[in-house]
mmCIF file of C-alpha atoms in Angstrom:
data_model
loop_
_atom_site.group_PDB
_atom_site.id
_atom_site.type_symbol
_atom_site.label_atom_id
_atom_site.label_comp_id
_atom_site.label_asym_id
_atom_site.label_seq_id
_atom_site.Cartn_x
_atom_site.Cartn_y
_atom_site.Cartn_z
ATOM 1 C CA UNK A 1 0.000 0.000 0.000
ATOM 2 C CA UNK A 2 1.165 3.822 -0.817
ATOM 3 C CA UNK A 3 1.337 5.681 2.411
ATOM 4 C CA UNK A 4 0.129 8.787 2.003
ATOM 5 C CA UNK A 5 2.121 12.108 2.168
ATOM 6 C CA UNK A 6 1.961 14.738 4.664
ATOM 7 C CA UNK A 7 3.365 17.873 5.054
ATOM 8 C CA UNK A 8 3.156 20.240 7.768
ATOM 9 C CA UNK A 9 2.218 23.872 7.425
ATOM 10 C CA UNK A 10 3.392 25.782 9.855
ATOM 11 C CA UNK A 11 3.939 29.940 11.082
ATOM 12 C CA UNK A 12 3.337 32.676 12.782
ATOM 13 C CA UNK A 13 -0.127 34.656 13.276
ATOM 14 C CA UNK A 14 -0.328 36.358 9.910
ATOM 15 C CA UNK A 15 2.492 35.014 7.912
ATOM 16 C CA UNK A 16 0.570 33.699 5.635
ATOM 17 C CA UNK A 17 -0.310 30.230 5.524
ATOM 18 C CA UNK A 18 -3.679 30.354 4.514
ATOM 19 C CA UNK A 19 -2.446 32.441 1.067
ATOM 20 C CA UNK A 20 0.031 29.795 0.456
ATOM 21 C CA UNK A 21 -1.803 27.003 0.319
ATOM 22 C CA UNK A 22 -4.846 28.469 -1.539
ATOM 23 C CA UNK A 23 -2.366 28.940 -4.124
ATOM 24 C CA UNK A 24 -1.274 25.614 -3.760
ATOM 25 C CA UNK A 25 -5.100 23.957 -3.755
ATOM 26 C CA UNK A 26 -5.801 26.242 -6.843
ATOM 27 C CA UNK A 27 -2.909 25.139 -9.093
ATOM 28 C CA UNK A 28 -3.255 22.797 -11.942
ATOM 29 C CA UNK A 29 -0.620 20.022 -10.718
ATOM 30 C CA UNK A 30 -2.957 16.842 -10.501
ATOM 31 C CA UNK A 31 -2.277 16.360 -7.197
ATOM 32 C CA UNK A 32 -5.395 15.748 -5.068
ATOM 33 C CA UNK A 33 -5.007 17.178 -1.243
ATOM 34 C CA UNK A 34 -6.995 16.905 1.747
ATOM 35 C CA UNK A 35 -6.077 19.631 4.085
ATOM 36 C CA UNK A 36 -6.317 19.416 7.763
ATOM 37 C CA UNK A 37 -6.865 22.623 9.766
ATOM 38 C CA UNK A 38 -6.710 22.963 13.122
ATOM 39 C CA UNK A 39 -9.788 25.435 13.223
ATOM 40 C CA UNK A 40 -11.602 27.517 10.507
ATOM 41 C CA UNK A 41 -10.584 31.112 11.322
ATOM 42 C CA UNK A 42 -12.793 33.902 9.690
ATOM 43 C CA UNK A 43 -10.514 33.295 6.093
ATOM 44 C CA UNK A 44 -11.329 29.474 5.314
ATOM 45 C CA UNK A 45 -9.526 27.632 2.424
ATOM 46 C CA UNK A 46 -11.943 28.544 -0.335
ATOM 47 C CA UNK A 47 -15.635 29.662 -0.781
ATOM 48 C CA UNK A 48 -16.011 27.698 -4.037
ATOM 49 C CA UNK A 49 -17.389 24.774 -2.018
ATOM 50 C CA UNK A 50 -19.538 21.929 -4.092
ATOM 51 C CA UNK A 51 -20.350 20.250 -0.794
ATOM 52 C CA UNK A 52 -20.134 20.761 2.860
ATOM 53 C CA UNK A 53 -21.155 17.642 5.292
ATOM 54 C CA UNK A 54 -21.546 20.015 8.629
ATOM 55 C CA UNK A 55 -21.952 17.230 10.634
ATOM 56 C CA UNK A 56 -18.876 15.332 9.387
ATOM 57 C CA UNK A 57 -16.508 18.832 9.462
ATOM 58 C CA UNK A 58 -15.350 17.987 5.737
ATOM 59 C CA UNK A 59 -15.884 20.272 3.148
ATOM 60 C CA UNK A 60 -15.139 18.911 -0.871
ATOM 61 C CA UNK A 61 -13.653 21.760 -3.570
ATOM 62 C CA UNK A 62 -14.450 21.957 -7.034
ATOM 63 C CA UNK A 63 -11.115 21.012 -7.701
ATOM 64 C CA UNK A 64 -11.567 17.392 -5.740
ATOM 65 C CA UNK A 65 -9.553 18.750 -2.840
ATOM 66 C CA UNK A 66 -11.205 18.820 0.563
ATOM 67 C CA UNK A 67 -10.528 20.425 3.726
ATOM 68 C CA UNK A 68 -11.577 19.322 6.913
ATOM 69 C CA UNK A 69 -11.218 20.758 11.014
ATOM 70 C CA UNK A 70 -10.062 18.933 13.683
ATOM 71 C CA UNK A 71 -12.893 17.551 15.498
ATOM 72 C CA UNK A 72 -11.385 15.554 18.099
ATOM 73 C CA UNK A 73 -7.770 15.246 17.487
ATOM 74 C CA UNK A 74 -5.393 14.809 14.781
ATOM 75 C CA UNK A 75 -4.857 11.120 15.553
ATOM 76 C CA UNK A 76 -8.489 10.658 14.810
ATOM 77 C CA UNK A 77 -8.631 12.956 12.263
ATOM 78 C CA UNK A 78 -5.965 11.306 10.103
ATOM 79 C CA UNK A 79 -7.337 7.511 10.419
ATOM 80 C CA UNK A 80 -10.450 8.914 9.762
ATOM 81 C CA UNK A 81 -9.655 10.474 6.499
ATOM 82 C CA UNK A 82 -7.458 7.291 5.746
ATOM 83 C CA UNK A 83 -10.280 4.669 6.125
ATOM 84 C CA UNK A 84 -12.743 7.000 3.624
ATOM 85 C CA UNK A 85 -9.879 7.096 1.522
ATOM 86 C CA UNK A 86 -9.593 3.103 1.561
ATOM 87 C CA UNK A 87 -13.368 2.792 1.336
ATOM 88 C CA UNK A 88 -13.419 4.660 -1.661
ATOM 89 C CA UNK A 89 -15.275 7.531 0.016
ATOM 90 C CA UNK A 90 -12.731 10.341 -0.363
ATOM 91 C CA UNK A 91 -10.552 10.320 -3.085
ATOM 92 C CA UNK A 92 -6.783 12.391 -2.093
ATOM 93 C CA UNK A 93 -3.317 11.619 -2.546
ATOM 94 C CA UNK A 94 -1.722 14.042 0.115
ATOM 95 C CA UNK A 95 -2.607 15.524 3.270
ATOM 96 C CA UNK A 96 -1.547 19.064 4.332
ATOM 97 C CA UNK A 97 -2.033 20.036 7.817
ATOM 98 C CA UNK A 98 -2.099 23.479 9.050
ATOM 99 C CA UNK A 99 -1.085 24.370 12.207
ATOM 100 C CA UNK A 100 -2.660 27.544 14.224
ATOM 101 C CA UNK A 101 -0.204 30.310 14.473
ATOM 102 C CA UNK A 102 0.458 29.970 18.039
ATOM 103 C CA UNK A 103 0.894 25.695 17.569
ATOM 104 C CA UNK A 104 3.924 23.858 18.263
ATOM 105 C CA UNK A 105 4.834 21.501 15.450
ATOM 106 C CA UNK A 106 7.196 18.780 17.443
ATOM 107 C CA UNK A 107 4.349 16.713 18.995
ATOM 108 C CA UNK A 108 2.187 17.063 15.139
ATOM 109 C CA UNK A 109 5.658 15.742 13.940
ATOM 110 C CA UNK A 110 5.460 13.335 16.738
ATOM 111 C CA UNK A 111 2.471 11.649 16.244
ATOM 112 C CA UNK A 112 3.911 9.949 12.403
ATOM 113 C CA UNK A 113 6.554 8.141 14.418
ATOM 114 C CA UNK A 114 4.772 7.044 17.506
ATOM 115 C CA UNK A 115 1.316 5.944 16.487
ATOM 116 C CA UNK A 116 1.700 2.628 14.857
ATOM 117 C CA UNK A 117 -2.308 2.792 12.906
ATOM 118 C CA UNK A 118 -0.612 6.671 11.746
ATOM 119 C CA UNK A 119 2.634 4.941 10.263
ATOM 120 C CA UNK A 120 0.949 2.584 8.499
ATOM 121 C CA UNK A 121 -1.161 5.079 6.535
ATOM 122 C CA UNK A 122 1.380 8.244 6.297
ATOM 123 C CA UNK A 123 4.460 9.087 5.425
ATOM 124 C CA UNK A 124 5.647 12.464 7.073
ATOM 125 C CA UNK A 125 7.542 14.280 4.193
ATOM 126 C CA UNK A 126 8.765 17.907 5.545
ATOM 127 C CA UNK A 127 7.708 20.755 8.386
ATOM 128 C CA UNK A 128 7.360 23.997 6.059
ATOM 129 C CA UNK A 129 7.356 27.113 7.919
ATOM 130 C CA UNK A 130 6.011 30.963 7.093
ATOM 131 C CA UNK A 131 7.933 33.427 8.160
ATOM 132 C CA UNK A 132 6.526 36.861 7.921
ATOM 133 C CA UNK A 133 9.351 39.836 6.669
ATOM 134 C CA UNK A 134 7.618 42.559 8.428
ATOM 135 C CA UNK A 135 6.951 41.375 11.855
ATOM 136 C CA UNK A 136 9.616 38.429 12.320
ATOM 137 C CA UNK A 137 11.889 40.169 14.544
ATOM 138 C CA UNK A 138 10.055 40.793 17.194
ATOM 139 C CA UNK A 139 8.255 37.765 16.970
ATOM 140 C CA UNK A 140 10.888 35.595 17.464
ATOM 141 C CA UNK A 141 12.315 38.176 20.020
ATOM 142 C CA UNK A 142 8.964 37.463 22.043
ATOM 143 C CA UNK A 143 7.275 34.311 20.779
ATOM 144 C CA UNK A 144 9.121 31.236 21.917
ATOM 145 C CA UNK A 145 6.236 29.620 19.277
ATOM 146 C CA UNK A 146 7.729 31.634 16.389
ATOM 147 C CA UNK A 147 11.177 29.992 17.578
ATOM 148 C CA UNK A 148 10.124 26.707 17.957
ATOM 149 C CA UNK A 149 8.227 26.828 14.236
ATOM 150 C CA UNK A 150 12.006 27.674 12.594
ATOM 151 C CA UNK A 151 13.845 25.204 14.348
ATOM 152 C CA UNK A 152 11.604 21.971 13.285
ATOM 153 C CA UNK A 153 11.276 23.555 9.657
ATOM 154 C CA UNK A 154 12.760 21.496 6.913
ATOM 155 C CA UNK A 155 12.015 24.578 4.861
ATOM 156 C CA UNK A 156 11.368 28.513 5.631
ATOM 157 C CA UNK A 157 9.623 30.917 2.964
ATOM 158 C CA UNK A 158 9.531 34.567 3.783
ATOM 159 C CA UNK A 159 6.348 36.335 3.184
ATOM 160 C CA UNK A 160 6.278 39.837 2.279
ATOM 161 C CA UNK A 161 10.195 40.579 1.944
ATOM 162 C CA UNK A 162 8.867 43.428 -0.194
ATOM 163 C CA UNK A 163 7.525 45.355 3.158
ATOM 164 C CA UNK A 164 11.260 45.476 4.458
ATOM 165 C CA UNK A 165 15.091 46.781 2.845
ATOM 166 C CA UNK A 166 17.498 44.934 1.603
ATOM 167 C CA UNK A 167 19.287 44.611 4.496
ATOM 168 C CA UNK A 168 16.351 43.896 6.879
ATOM 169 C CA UNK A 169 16.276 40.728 4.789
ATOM 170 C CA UNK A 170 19.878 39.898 4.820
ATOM 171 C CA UNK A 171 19.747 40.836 9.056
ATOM 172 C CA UNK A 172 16.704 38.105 9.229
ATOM 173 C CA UNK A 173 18.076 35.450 6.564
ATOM 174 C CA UNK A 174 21.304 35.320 8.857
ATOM 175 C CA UNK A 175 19.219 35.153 11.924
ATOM 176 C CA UNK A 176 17.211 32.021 10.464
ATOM 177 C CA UNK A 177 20.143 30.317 9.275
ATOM 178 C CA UNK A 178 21.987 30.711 12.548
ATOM 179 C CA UNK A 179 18.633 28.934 14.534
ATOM 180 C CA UNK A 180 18.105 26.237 11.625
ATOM 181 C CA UNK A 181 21.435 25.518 9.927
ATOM 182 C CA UNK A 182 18.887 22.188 8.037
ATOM 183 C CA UNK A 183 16.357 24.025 6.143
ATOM 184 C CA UNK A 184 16.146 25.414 2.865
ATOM 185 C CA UNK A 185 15.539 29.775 2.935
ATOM 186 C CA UNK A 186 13.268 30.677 -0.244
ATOM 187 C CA UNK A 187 11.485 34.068 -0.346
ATOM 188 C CA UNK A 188 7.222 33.508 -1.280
ATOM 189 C CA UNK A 189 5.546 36.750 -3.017
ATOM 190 C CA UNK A 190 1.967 36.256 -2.196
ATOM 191 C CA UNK A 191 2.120 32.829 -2.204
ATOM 192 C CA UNK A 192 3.745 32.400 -5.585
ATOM 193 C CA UNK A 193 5.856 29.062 -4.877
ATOM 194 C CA UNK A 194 6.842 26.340 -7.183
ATOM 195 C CA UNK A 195 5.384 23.118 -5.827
ATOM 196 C CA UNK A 196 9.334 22.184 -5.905
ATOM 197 C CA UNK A 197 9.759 24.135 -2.575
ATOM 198 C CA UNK A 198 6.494 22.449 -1.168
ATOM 199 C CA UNK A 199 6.354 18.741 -1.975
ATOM 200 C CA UNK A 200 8.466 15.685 -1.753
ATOM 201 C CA UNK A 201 11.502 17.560 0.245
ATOM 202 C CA UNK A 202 12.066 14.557 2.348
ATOM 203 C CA UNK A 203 12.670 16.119 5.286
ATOM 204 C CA UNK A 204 12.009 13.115 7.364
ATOM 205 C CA UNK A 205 13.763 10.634 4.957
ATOM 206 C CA UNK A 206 16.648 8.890 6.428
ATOM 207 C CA UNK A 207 18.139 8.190 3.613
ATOM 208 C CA UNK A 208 18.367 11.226 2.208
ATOM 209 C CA UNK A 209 21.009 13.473 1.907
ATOM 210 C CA UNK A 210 22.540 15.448 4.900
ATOM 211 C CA UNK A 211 22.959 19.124 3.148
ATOM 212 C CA UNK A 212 25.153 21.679 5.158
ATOM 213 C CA UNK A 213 26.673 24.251 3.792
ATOM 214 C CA UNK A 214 30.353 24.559 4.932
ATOM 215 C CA UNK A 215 30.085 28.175 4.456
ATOM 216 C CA UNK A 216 26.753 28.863 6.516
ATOM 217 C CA UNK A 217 27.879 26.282 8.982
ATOM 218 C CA UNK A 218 31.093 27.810 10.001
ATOM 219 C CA UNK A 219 29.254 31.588 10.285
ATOM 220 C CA UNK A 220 26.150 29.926 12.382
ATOM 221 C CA UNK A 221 28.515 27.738 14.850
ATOM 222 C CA UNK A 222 31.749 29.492 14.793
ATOM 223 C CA UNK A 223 31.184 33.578 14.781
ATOM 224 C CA UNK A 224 32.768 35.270 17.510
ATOM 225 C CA UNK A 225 36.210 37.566 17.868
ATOM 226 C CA UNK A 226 38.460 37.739 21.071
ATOM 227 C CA UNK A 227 37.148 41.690 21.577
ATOM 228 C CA UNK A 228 33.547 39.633 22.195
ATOM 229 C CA UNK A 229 30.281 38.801 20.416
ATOM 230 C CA UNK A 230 30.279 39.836 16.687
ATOM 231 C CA UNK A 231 28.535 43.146 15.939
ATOM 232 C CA UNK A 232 28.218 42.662 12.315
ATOM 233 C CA UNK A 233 24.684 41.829 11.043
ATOM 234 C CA UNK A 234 25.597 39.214 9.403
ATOM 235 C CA UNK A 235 26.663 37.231 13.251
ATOM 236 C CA UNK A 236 23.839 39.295 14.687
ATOM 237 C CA UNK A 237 24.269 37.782 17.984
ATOM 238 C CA UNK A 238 22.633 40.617 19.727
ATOM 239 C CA UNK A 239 19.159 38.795 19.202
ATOM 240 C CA UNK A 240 20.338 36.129 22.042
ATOM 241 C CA UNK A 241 17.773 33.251 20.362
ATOM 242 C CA UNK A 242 17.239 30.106 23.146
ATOM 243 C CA UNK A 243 16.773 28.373 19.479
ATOM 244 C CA UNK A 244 19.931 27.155 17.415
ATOM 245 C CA UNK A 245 21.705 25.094 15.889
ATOM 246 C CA UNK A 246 25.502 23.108 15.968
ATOM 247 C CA UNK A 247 26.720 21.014 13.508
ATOM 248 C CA UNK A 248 29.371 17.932 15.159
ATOM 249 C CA UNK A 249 31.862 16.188 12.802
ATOM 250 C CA UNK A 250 34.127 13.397 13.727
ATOM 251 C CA UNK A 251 36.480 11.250 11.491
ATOM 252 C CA UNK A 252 36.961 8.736 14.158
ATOM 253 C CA UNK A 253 34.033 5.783 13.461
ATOM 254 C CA UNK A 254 31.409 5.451 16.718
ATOM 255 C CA UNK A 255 31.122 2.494 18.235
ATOM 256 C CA UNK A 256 27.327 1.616 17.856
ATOM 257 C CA UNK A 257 26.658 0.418 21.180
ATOM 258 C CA UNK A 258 28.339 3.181 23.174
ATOM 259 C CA UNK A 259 26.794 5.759 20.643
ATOM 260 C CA UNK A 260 23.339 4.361 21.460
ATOM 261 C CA UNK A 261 23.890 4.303 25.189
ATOM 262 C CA UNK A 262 25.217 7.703 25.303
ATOM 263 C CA UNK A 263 23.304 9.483 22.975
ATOM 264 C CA UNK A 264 20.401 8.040 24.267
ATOM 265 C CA UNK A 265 20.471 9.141 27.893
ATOM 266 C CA UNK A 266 21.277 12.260 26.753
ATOM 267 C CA UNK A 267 18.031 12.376 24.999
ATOM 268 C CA UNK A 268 15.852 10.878 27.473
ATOM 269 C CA UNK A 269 16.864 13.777 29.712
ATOM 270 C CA UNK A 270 17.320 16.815 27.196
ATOM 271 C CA UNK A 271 14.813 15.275 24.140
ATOM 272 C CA UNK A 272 12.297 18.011 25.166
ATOM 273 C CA UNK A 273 14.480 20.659 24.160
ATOM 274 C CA UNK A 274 16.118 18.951 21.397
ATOM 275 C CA UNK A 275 13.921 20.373 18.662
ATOM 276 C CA UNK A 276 15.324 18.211 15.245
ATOM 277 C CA UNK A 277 18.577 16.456 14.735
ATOM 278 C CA UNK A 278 19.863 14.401 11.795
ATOM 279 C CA UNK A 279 23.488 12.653 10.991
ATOM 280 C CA UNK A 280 25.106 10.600 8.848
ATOM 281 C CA UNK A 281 27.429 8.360 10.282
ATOM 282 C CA UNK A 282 31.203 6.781 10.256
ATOM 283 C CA UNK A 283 29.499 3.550 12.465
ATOM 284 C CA UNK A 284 32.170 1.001 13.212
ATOM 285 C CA UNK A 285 32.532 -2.339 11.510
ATOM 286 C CA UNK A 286 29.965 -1.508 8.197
ATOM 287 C CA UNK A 287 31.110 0.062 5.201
ATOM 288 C CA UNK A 288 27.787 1.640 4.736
ATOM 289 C CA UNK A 289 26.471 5.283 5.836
ATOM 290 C CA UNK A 290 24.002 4.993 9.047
ATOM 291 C CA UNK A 291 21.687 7.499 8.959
ATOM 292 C CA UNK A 292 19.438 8.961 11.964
ATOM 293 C CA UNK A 293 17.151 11.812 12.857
ATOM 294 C CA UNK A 294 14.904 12.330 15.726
ATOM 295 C CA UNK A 295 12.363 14.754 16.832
ATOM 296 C CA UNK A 296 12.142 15.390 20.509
ATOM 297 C CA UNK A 297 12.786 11.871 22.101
ATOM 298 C CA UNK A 298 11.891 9.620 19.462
ATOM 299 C CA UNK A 299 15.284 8.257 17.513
ATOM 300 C CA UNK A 300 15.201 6.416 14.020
ATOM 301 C CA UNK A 301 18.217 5.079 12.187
ATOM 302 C CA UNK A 302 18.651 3.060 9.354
ATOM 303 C CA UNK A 303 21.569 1.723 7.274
ATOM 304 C CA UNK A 304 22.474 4.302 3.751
ATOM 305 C CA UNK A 305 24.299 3.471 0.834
ATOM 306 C CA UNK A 306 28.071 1.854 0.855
ATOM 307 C CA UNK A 307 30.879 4.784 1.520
ATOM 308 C CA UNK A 308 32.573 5.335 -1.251
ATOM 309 C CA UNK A 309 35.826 4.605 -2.062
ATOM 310 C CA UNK A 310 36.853 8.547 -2.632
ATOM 311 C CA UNK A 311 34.458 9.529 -0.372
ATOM 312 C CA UNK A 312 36.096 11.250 3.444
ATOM 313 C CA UNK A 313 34.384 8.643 6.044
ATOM 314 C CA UNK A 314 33.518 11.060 8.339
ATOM 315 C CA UNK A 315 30.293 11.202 10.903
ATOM 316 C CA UNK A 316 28.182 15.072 10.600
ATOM 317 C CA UNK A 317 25.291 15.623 12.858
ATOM 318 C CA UNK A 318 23.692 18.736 13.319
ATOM 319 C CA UNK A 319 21.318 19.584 15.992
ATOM 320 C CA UNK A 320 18.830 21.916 16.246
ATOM 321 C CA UNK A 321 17.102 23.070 19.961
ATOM 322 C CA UNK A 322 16.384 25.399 22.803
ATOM 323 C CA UNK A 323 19.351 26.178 25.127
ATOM 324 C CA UNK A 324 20.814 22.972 23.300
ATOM 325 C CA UNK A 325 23.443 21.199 26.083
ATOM 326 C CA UNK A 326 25.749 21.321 23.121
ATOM 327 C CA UNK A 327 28.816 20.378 25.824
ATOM 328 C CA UNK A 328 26.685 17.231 27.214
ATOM 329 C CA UNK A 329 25.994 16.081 23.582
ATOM 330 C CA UNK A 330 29.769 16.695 22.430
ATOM 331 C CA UNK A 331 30.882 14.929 25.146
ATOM 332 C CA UNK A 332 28.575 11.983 24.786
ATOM 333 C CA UNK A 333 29.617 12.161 21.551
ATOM 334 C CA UNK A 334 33.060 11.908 21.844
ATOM 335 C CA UNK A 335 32.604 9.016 23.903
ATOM 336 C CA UNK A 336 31.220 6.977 21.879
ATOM 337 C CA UNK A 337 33.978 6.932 19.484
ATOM 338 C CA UNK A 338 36.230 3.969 18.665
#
């Protein structure tokens, strides 16, 4: 059986969800989408509704997508849609869910690892997050929310860049990248976005690749001077964010039953603030990549392709959290090599 695809939308108050994925619903890409929202606000999805079942919550578009509210929880929600799906009753090929502005995505993200009737319907591709221009600053100044949204996205777009300068932009891009050295940074004009930047990103695929960019990564984990914290915009570290991000390298190979008796005390006792983390690893006695991620406290690895013979064995992890206990991990870490 296909499992289904899911992608969480996620954002601010006002950055600009809704927009986005009207565009999305609206565009001629043969893709059939049932969208999950946590509540109707005033704005819902689209008024060109064929039928609406009030007593069911699920409302069909012209276009064959539907959009329904949660009216228990999402666990229900989602094996309810799946068995009219499998009946024959409902006819979609991906789900989006929406989060409210003020949600936390890590237990959403949660509930595709955990519930076993869930992972045997869906497949959880990627966390997208809106992150509105204008007001961003001082949202993620006050809003731990706001925070928490960038740190689990696989990929940010920036509504209405066109309200601020230049260097506004640059000031917030470098900001972002610092908190979430993982995800993708795309700028969305009304939400004009190619379904490239939306679907199949495989955020939550272990085997996919581990991007970093040396450049970004040595700016985000390494900017400082001896006079003290760096001034320039581009270090920004005048914002103090409890949110960001390390990346750990090691050419050493682990040794896989240290690694998963360190590691994982480390997140039984700091998982709540350990927001996403991903890694390919250098694992001891296999000559093929092992590749993990986790969300919170849940873990998942899985064995990649061969190393290659050109290829630098070397482990990269990077982690992404609030107030991370980047000294515990390292040292954990570095105890669990060979």
């Amino acid at each position: 059986m296909t499992l289904i695809s899911v992608t969480i939308l996620t954002g601010f108050l006002g950055a600009g969800k809704t927009t986005l994925l009207k565009r999305v619903l609206h565009e001629s890409h043969g893709h059939k989408f049932a969208v999950i929202e946590n509540e109707f606000g005033e704005e819902n999805i689209d008024n060109d509704i064929l039928v609406t079942d009030r007593e069911e919550n699920i409302i069909q578009m012209s276009n064959g997508c539907i959009c329904c509210s949660i009216r228990d929880d999402l666990r229900n929600t989602l094996i309810d849609l799946a068995a009219k799906k499998h009946e024959g009753v409902l006819d979609f090929d991906r789900v989006f869910i929406e989060t409210t502005g003020l949600a936390d995505p890590g237990p959403v993200a949660q509930t595709f690892f955990m519930d076993e009737d869930i992972v045997a319907s869906y497949h959880l591709d990627s966390i997208i997050t809106l992150v509105d221009a204008k007001h961003a600053s001082q949202q993620l100044d006050e809003r731990q929310e706001a925070r928490r949204q960038v740190g689990f996205a696989d990929q940010i777009l920036i509504s209405k860049s066109d309200l601020v300068s230049a260097d506004e932009l640059e000031q917030l891009i470098a900001r972002l990248k610092r908190m979430n050295l993982r995800a993708s940074i795309d700028k969305v004009h009304f939400g004009e976005v190619p379904l490239t930047k939306v679907l199949d990103l495989q955020g939550f695929n272990l085997n996919a690749v581990l991007e970093l960019n040396s450049d970004e990564e040595t700016s985000a984990s390494h900017c400082h001077h001896e006079s003290g914290p760096c001034e320039h915009h581009h270090c920004g570290h005048h914002h103090h964010d409890d949110v960001k991000s390390f990346v750990y390298r090691a050419e050493r190979p682990f040794d896989a039953v240290r690694l998963e008796s360190y590691l994982g005390a480390v997140v039984q006792v700091h998982g709540a603030k350990m927001l996403r983390y991903k890694g390919v690893l250098n694992m001891n006695g296999t000559n093929r990549k092992v590749i993990f991620q986790g969300v919170h406290q849940v873990m998942g690895s899985d064995l990649g392709p061969t190393w290659q013979p050109e290829e630098q064995r070397e482990s990269r992890m990077v982690f992404i959290g609030i107030d991370l206990p980047r000294a515990i991990l390292e040292e954990a870490l570095e105890q669990s090599l060979v």
